[in-house]
Short mmCIF file of C-alpha atoms and ligand atoms in Angstrom, two decimals:
data_model
loop_
_atom_site.label_atom_id
_atom_site.label_comp_id
_atom_site.label_asym_id
_atom_site.label_seq_id
_atom_site.Cartn_x
_atom_site.Cartn_y
_atom_site.Cartn_z
CA UNK F 1284 51.18 -6.61 0.49
CA UNK F 1285 49.71 -5.27 -2.75
CA UNK F 1286 48.19 -7.48 -5.45
CA UNK F 1287 51.05 -6.64 -7.81
CA UNK F 1288 53.62 -7.82 -5.27
CA UNK F 1289 51.78 -11.11 -4.78
CA UNK F 1290 51.51 -11.53 -8.57
CA UNK F 1291 55.30 -11.16 -8.79
CA UNK F 1292 55.71 -13.69 -5.99
CA UNK F 1293 53.45 -16.13 -7.84
CA UNK F 1294 55.36 -15.60 -11.11
CA UNK F 1295 58.74 -16.13 -9.44
CA UNK F 1296 57.47 -19.02 -7.36
CA UNK F 1297 58.60 -22.52 -8.14
CA UNK F 1298 55.02 -23.55 -7.41
CA UNK F 1299 53.25 -25.69 -9.95
CA UNK F 1300 50.37 -24.58 -12.15
CA UNK F 1301 47.85 -25.86 -9.61
CA UNK F 1302 49.14 -23.58 -6.84
CA UNK F 1303 49.33 -20.65 -9.24
CA UNK F 1304 45.70 -21.17 -10.33
CA UNK F 1305 44.49 -21.38 -6.71
CA UNK F 1306 46.46 -18.25 -5.84
CA UNK F 1307 44.81 -16.31 -8.68
CA UNK F 1308 41.44 -17.42 -7.38
CA UNK F 1309 42.25 -16.20 -3.86
CA UNK F 1310 43.44 -12.82 -5.15
CA UNK F 1311 40.20 -12.49 -7.12
CA UNK F 1312 38.26 -13.00 -3.87
CA UNK F 1313 36.85 -16.38 -4.87
CA UNK F 1314 36.21 -19.17 -2.39
CA UNK F 1315 38.46 -22.21 -2.67
CA UNK F 1316 37.08 -25.75 -2.43
CA UNK F 1317 38.18 -28.69 -0.29
CA UNK F 1318 40.51 -30.21 -2.89
CA UNK F 1319 42.19 -26.84 -3.34
CA UNK F 1320 42.55 -26.44 0.42
CA UNK F 1321 44.28 -29.81 0.72
CA UNK F 1322 46.47 -28.93 -2.26
CA UNK F 1323 47.59 -25.72 -0.55
CA UNK F 1324 48.52 -27.65 2.58
CA UNK F 1325 50.48 -30.22 0.59
CA UNK F 1326 52.23 -28.10 -2.02
CA UNK F 1327 51.93 -24.41 -1.08
CA UNK F 1328 55.23 -22.61 -0.43
CA UNK F 1329 55.24 -21.03 3.01
CA UNK F 1330 56.15 -17.53 1.77
CA UNK F 1331 53.37 -17.56 -0.81
CA UNK F 1332 50.79 -18.90 1.66
CA UNK F 1333 51.75 -16.19 4.14
CA UNK F 1334 51.41 -13.46 1.51
CA UNK F 1335 48.00 -14.71 0.40
CA UNK F 1336 46.74 -15.03 3.98
CA UNK F 1337 48.01 -11.58 4.87
CA UNK F 1338 46.43 -10.14 1.74
CA UNK F 1339 43.06 -11.42 2.99
CA UNK F 1340 43.70 -10.20 6.52
CA UNK F 1341 44.64 -6.71 5.36
CA UNK F 1342 41.53 -6.52 3.16
CA UNK F 1343 39.46 -7.21 6.28
CA UNK F 1344 41.37 -5.25 8.93
CA UNK F 1345 44.19 -3.26 7.38
CA UNK F 1346 47.27 -3.25 9.60
CA UNK F 1347 45.34 -3.64 12.83
CA UNK F 1348 46.15 -6.44 15.28
CA UNK F 1349 43.65 -6.83 18.09
CA UNK F 1350 43.97 -7.70 21.74
CA UNK F 1351 41.72 -7.58 24.79
CA UNK F 1352 42.16 -7.17 28.54
CA UNK F 1353 40.95 -10.54 29.73
CA UNK F 1354 41.41 -13.20 32.37
CA UNK F 1355 40.40 -16.81 32.88
CA UNK F 1356 38.74 -18.75 35.66
CA UNK F 1357 39.11 -22.51 35.46
CA UNK F 1358 36.55 -23.92 37.94
CA UNK F 1359 38.04 -27.42 38.21
CA UNK F 1360 40.32 -29.98 36.60
CA UNK F 1361 38.04 -32.85 37.64
CA UNK F 1362 36.60 -34.32 34.47
CA UNK F 1363 34.33 -37.22 33.65
CA UNK F 1364 36.12 -37.61 30.33
CA UNK F 1365 39.63 -38.77 29.67
CA UNK F 1366 40.73 -37.34 26.33
CA UNK F 1367 44.03 -38.88 25.35
CA UNK F 1368 45.60 -35.56 24.31
CA UNK F 1369 44.63 -33.78 27.53
CA UNK F 1370 47.29 -32.71 30.04
CA UNK F 1371 44.94 -30.70 32.18
CA UNK F 1372 42.40 -33.06 33.76
CA UNK F 1373 42.94 -34.85 37.09
CA UNK F 1374 43.49 -38.12 35.19
CA UNK F 1375 46.80 -36.82 33.87
CA UNK F 1376 47.99 -34.32 36.44
CA UNK F 1377 47.50 -36.72 39.34
CA UNK F 1378 45.97 -34.03 41.55
CA UNK F 1379 42.48 -32.65 41.54
CA UNK F 1380 41.17 -29.26 42.51
CA UNK F 1381 37.96 -27.31 42.31
CA UNK F 1382 36.95 -23.84 43.37
CA UNK F 1383 33.84 -23.02 45.33
CA UNK F 1384 31.43 -20.64 43.61
CA UNK F 1385 32.26 -18.05 46.26
CA UNK F 1386 35.99 -18.28 45.52
CA UNK F 1387 35.37 -17.76 41.81
CA UNK F 1388 33.24 -14.70 42.45
CA UNK F 1389 36.04 -13.35 44.66
CA UNK F 1390 38.51 -13.87 41.82
CA UNK F 1391 36.24 -11.94 39.46
CA UNK F 1392 35.84 -9.12 41.97
CA UNK F 1393 39.60 -8.96 42.55
CA UNK F 1394 40.44 -8.70 38.82
CA UNK F 1395 41.78 -5.30 37.74
CA UNK F 1396 39.28 -2.66 36.67
CA UNK F 1397 40.55 -2.56 33.07
CA UNK F 1398 39.46 -6.17 32.44
CA UNK F 1399 36.83 -6.43 29.73
CA UNK F 1400 36.26 -10.16 29.44
CA UNK F 1401 36.19 -13.21 31.70
CA UNK F 1402 36.71 -16.62 30.09
CA UNK F 1403 35.35 -19.51 32.19
CA UNK F 1404 36.11 -23.09 31.18
CA UNK F 1405 37.46 -26.23 32.81
CA UNK F 1406 36.86 -29.93 33.35
CA UNK F 1407 33.42 -31.55 33.13
CA UNK F 1408 32.65 -32.09 36.80
CA UNK F 1409 30.25 -35.02 37.44
CA UNK F 1410 28.39 -33.28 40.28
CA UNK F 1411 27.47 -29.97 38.70
CA UNK F 1412 24.49 -29.30 36.46
CA UNK F 1413 22.87 -26.27 34.91
CA UNK F 1414 21.75 -24.68 38.20
CA UNK F 1415 25.31 -24.56 39.50
CA UNK F 1416 26.76 -22.95 36.36
CA UNK F 1417 23.85 -20.56 35.82
CA UNK F 1418 24.15 -19.55 39.48
CA UNK F 1419 27.85 -18.86 39.05
CA UNK F 1420 27.20 -16.59 36.07
CA UNK F 1421 24.47 -14.75 37.98
CA UNK F 1422 26.74 -14.06 40.95
CA UNK F 1423 29.60 -12.84 38.76
CA UNK F 1424 27.23 -10.74 36.67
CA UNK F 1425 25.93 -9.03 39.80
CA UNK F 1426 29.44 -8.47 41.18
CA UNK F 1427 31.05 -7.25 37.92
CA UNK F 1428 28.19 -6.23 35.59
CA UNK F 1429 30.55 -4.65 33.05
CA UNK F 1430 32.47 -7.87 32.27
CA UNK F 1431 31.69 -9.83 29.12
CA UNK F 1432 31.13 -13.43 30.25
CA UNK F 1433 32.43 -15.97 27.75
CA UNK F 1434 31.77 -19.30 29.40
CA UNK F 1435 31.58 -23.08 29.07
CA UNK F 1436 32.73 -25.06 26.05
CA UNK F 1437 30.19 -27.11 24.09
CA UNK F 1438 31.39 -30.22 25.93
CA UNK F 1439 30.63 -28.68 29.32
CA UNK F 1440 27.28 -27.42 28.02
CA UNK F 1441 26.32 -30.82 26.62
CA UNK F 1442 26.90 -32.49 29.99
CA UNK F 1443 25.19 -29.87 32.16
CA UNK F 1444 22.05 -29.85 29.97
CA UNK F 1445 21.90 -33.64 29.94
CA UNK F 1446 22.40 -33.84 33.70
CA UNK F 1447 19.68 -31.27 34.34
CA UNK F 1448 17.25 -32.76 31.84
CA UNK F 1449 16.77 -29.65 29.71
CA UNK F 1450 16.88 -29.24 25.96
CA UNK F 1451 19.75 -27.46 24.34
CA UNK F 1452 17.61 -24.44 23.60
CA UNK F 1453 16.15 -24.29 27.14
CA UNK F 1454 19.59 -24.62 28.70
CA UNK F 1455 21.18 -21.90 26.59
CA UNK F 1456 18.28 -19.54 27.26
CA UNK F 1457 18.65 -20.05 31.02
CA UNK F 1458 22.38 -19.37 30.87
CA UNK F 1459 21.77 -16.26 28.77
CA UNK F 1460 19.21 -14.96 31.25
CA UNK F 1461 21.82 -15.41 33.99
CA UNK F 1462 24.56 -13.49 32.21
CA UNK F 1463 26.11 -15.61 29.46
CA UNK F 1464 27.29 -13.40 26.59
CA UNK F 1465 29.18 -15.83 24.38
CA UNK F 1466 30.67 -19.31 24.39
CA UNK F 1467 34.30 -20.26 23.77
CA UNK F 1468 35.35 -22.57 20.97
CA UNK F 1469 36.86 -25.45 22.94
CA UNK F 1470 35.98 -29.11 22.54
CA UNK F 1471 35.82 -29.08 18.74
CA UNK F 1472 39.14 -30.98 18.44
CA UNK F 1473 38.81 -32.61 14.99
CA UNK F 1474 35.30 -33.36 13.76
CA UNK F 1475 36.23 -36.52 11.86
CA UNK F 1476 34.59 -39.37 13.77
CA UNK F 1477 37.35 -41.92 13.19
CA UNK F 1478 40.04 -39.54 14.50
CA UNK F 1479 37.77 -38.55 17.38
CA UNK F 1480 37.35 -42.19 18.37
CA UNK F 1481 41.11 -42.43 18.75
CA UNK F 1482 41.74 -39.23 20.67
CA UNK F 1483 38.56 -38.55 22.68
CA UNK F 1484 36.12 -41.39 22.16
CA UNK F 1485 34.02 -40.82 25.29
CA UNK F 1486 32.86 -37.24 24.77
CA UNK F 1487 30.28 -35.55 22.56
CA UNK F 1488 30.62 -36.13 18.85
CA UNK F 1489 31.55 -33.38 16.46
CA UNK F 1490 28.02 -33.03 15.12
CA UNK F 1491 26.79 -32.26 18.66
CA UNK F 1492 29.45 -29.51 18.98
CA UNK F 1493 28.18 -28.00 15.73
CA UNK F 1494 24.55 -28.28 16.85
CA UNK F 1495 25.30 -26.50 20.14
CA UNK F 1496 27.05 -23.61 18.41
CA UNK F 1497 24.36 -23.30 15.74
CA UNK F 1498 21.63 -23.16 18.40
CA UNK F 1499 23.61 -20.60 20.39
CA UNK F 1500 23.97 -18.39 17.31
CA UNK F 1501 20.23 -18.56 16.65
CA UNK F 1502 19.62 -17.35 20.22
CA UNK F 1503 21.97 -14.39 19.73
CA UNK F 1504 24.87 -15.95 21.64
CA UNK F 1505 28.10 -15.50 19.68
CA UNK F 1506 30.92 -18.02 19.81
CA UNK F 1507 34.41 -18.95 18.70
CA UNK F 1508 35.65 -22.10 16.99
CA UNK F 1509 38.81 -24.11 17.48
CA UNK F 1510 40.65 -27.01 15.82
CA UNK F 1511 43.17 -29.23 17.59
CA UNK F 1512 45.88 -29.98 15.02
CA UNK F 1513 49.27 -31.63 14.83
CA UNK F 1514 48.52 -35.08 16.27
CA UNK F 1515 47.19 -38.06 14.24
CA UNK F 1516 45.01 -36.10 11.83
CA UNK F 1517 45.93 -35.48 8.21
CA UNK F 1518 45.36 -32.47 5.94
CA UNK F 1519 42.12 -33.90 4.64
CA UNK F 1520 40.73 -34.09 8.21
CA UNK F 1521 41.75 -30.46 8.82
CA UNK F 1522 40.04 -29.25 5.65
CA UNK F 1523 36.89 -31.28 6.44
CA UNK F 1524 36.85 -29.57 9.84
CA UNK F 1525 37.25 -26.11 8.30
CA UNK F 1526 34.58 -26.90 5.71
CA UNK F 1527 31.99 -27.78 8.40
CA UNK F 1528 32.79 -24.54 10.24
CA UNK F 1529 32.53 -22.53 7.02
CA UNK F 1530 29.15 -24.07 6.21
CA UNK F 1531 27.82 -23.31 9.70
CA UNK F 1532 29.10 -19.75 9.48
CA UNK F 1533 27.31 -19.35 6.12
CA UNK F 1534 24.07 -20.36 7.86
CA UNK F 1535 24.37 -18.22 11.01
CA UNK F 1536 27.24 -15.71 10.87
CA UNK F 1537 27.62 -16.27 14.62
CA UNK F 1538 31.33 -17.06 14.87
CA UNK F 1539 33.70 -14.27 15.85
CA UNK F 1540 37.05 -15.93 15.51
CA UNK F 1541 38.81 -19.15 14.63
CA UNK F 1542 41.58 -20.38 16.92
CA UNK F 1543 43.87 -23.21 15.80
CA UNK F 1544 45.10 -25.10 18.89
CA UNK F 1545 48.41 -26.92 18.60
CA UNK F 1546 48.69 -30.40 20.11
CA UNK F 1547 51.29 -30.29 22.89
CA UNK F 1548 52.85 -33.57 23.91
CA UNK F 1549 53.74 -33.25 27.59
CA UNK F 1550 51.93 -35.16 30.34
CA UNK F 1551 49.30 -36.92 28.29
CA UNK F 1552 48.57 -40.31 26.75
CA UNK F 1553 49.75 -39.15 23.33
CA UNK F 1554 53.19 -38.00 24.49
CA UNK F 1555 54.80 -40.51 22.12
CA UNK F 1556 53.86 -38.23 19.21
CA UNK F 1557 56.31 -35.47 18.23
CA UNK F 1558 54.93 -31.93 18.07
CA UNK F 1559 54.70 -30.36 14.62
CA UNK F 1560 57.20 -27.67 13.65
CA UNK F 1561 56.70 -23.91 13.80
CA UNK F 1562 56.66 -23.96 9.98
CA UNK F 1563 53.64 -26.25 10.14
CA UNK F 1564 52.01 -23.87 12.64
CA UNK F 1565 52.42 -20.95 10.25
CA UNK F 1566 51.16 -22.97 7.30
CA UNK F 1567 48.11 -23.95 9.33
CA UNK F 1568 47.34 -20.32 10.19
CA UNK F 1569 47.71 -19.27 6.57
CA UNK F 1570 45.51 -22.00 5.07
CA UNK F 1571 42.90 -21.47 7.80
CA UNK F 1572 42.76 -17.74 6.99
CA UNK F 1573 42.41 -18.50 3.29
CA UNK F 1574 39.79 -21.24 3.70
CA UNK F 1575 37.57 -19.56 6.30
CA UNK F 1576 36.72 -16.60 4.11
CA UNK F 1577 33.55 -15.87 6.12
CA UNK F 1578 35.23 -15.76 9.54
CA UNK F 1579 36.02 -12.20 10.59
CA UNK F 1580 39.04 -13.06 12.75
CA UNK F 1581 41.91 -15.50 13.19
CA UNK F 1582 43.54 -15.75 16.59
CA UNK F 1583 46.98 -16.92 17.70
CA UNK F 1584 46.71 -18.00 21.29
CA UNK F 1585 50.13 -16.93 22.56
CA UNK F 1586 50.25 -19.07 25.75
CA UNK F 1587 50.16 -22.07 23.41
CA UNK F 1588 52.81 -21.25 20.78
CA UNK F 1589 54.78 -18.61 22.69
CA UNK F 1590 55.03 -14.86 22.29
CA UNK F 1591 57.61 -14.84 19.49
CA UNK F 1592 55.75 -17.33 17.32
CA UNK F 1593 52.52 -15.41 17.88
CA UNK F 1594 54.29 -12.31 16.65
CA UNK F 1595 55.37 -14.18 13.52
CA UNK F 1596 51.79 -15.44 13.03
CA UNK F 1597 50.76 -11.82 12.41
CA UNK F 1598 52.46 -12.27 9.01
CA UNK F 1599 50.44 -15.44 8.29
CA UNK F 1600 46.88 -14.15 8.42
CA UNK F 1601 46.45 -13.74 12.18
CA UNK F 1602 44.84 -10.47 13.31
CA UNK F 1603 44.23 -11.21 17.01
CA UNK F 1604 46.66 -12.12 19.80
CA UNK F 1605 43.98 -12.77 22.44
CA UNK F 1606 44.92 -10.79 25.51
CA UNK F 1607 46.87 -10.02 28.61
CA UNK F 1608 45.47 -13.21 30.28
CA UNK F 1609 47.06 -12.30 33.61
CA UNK F 1610 48.58 -15.68 34.39
CA UNK F 1611 45.09 -17.13 34.87
CA UNK F 1612 45.17 -20.25 32.69
CA UNK F 1613 47.02 -23.54 33.22
CA UNK F 1614 45.75 -25.44 30.22
CA UNK F 1615 48.83 -24.98 28.05
CA UNK F 1616 51.52 -24.71 30.71
CA UNK F 1617 50.48 -28.17 31.96
CA UNK F 1618 50.83 -29.48 28.40
CA UNK F 1619 54.42 -28.26 28.14
CA UNK F 1620 54.10 -24.76 26.66
CA UNK F 1621 57.29 -22.73 27.06
CA UNK F 1622 55.53 -19.98 28.99
CA UNK F 1623 54.85 -21.45 32.45
CA UNK F 1624 53.25 -18.27 33.80
CA UNK F 1625 51.28 -16.86 30.88
CA UNK F 1626 50.92 -13.15 31.46
CA UNK F 1627 52.07 -10.17 29.44
CA UNK F 1628 51.96 -6.50 30.30
CA UNK F 1629 50.07 -4.04 28.15
CA UNK F 1630 53.36 -2.43 27.11
CA UNK F 1631 54.78 -5.85 26.25
CA UNK F 1632 51.82 -6.74 24.07
CA UNK F 1633 51.89 -3.37 22.29
CA UNK F 1634 55.62 -3.72 21.58
CA UNK F 1635 55.13 -7.28 20.32
CA UNK F 1636 52.50 -6.11 17.83
CA UNK F 1637 54.36 -2.96 16.74
CA UNK F 1638 57.58 -4.87 16.16
CA UNK F 1639 55.62 -7.08 13.75
CA UNK F 1640 54.70 -4.00 11.70
CA UNK F 1641 51.06 -3.92 12.86
CA UNK F 1642 48.95 -1.36 14.70
CA UNK F 1643 47.89 -2.51 18.19
CA UNK F 1644 44.15 -2.11 18.74
CA UNK F 1645 42.48 -2.83 22.05
CA UNK F 1646 39.08 -4.39 21.41
CA UNK F 1647 36.01 -5.50 23.30
CA UNK F 1648 34.59 -9.02 22.97
CA UNK F 1649 32.67 -8.09 19.79
CA UNK F 1650 35.80 -6.60 18.19
CA UNK F 1651 34.74 -2.99 18.55
CA UNK F 1652 37.96 -1.00 18.70
CA UNK F 1653 38.30 0.72 22.08
CA UNK F 1654 41.71 2.27 21.51
CA UNK F 1655 44.39 2.27 18.85
CA UNK F 1656 47.98 2.56 20.02
S1 SF4 O 2299 40.11 -32.06 27.11
FE1 SF4 O 2299 38.45 -31.23 28.37
S2 SF4 O 2299 36.86 -32.81 28.26
FE2 SF4 O 2299 38.78 -33.78 27.65
S3 SF4 O 2299 39.63 -34.68 29.53
FE3 SF4 O 2299 40.55 -32.66 29.26
S4 SF4 O 2299 39.28 -31.29 30.49
FE4 SF4 O 2299 38.08 -33.16 30.12
#
């Protein structure tokens, strides 16, 4: 959308003077502050928010929408923590499982040749420390040297370093030497300590999550960031969360992408809460894209909100639909996501993106374009 078209939208909008002033600021490329972010959440019209977010996205990436050939390995659902929103751990599912290192290496070896990235994350197993996880990376690295290894959320890292008695910096260096390329964004939830006490009071605090990612960035390990939204948090908590991520990104520039994660209410201790609407999902994407002006990418994780909603998200600032995934993650299907077997063919993903008016672009883990379709 061109500036003139957005100006017309602003003029015709029933939005108040506050929204109009913030919109002009966004079009001029100026950073909005926390009060303005909250104001957008509370009073921004969805169509206007989408146009502004897409304006920013197209300035960064044109019409391109990225995807990657990737798959997941989830080592275990056994977890020392018991987050109230979690539907994945053995506490909620009633059954526990864990793979041997050998089995996980076999999975990596068996993955199709076109795979570019392996995402490894799971429960925080009480028995395994740094040696176990570094060893796993080393074996996979030797078996599939071409794969980008994105592994272990900050929560898993915090526990394995503590268990093995190493500092954060020492632990990350050891993992890097054994093949770690980047770390995923999980475990961030909502940084606000009061909300955290109510939804996941027994695991690492938000400031530890930020410290782990900042240290990783300084060691040349890139990462992603997430935010769990749509439960008991309010707009102010969301903007505080985005503000802390924006400040960290100003310091390091080490984040690749931001991934909003929707709270799903099946099979967990917070099932009494209704899930937020798809309109709220789109609003959250749009405000995130506007607020995180220093994040290169915004991802819609399609196994979580479904393929059709992910397609719609491409009109609300999203430029990345993750990947083919290959039916290799259970995290969202266990929480009640519509797609019980999350996998999509390459043709299916390309059609999804094209039908949204975007140009499909296969990427590597650092967002280098490998092929445009
Ligand atoms: S969200 Fe992660 S850390 Fe929390 S209980 Fe579930 S698997 Fe464990």
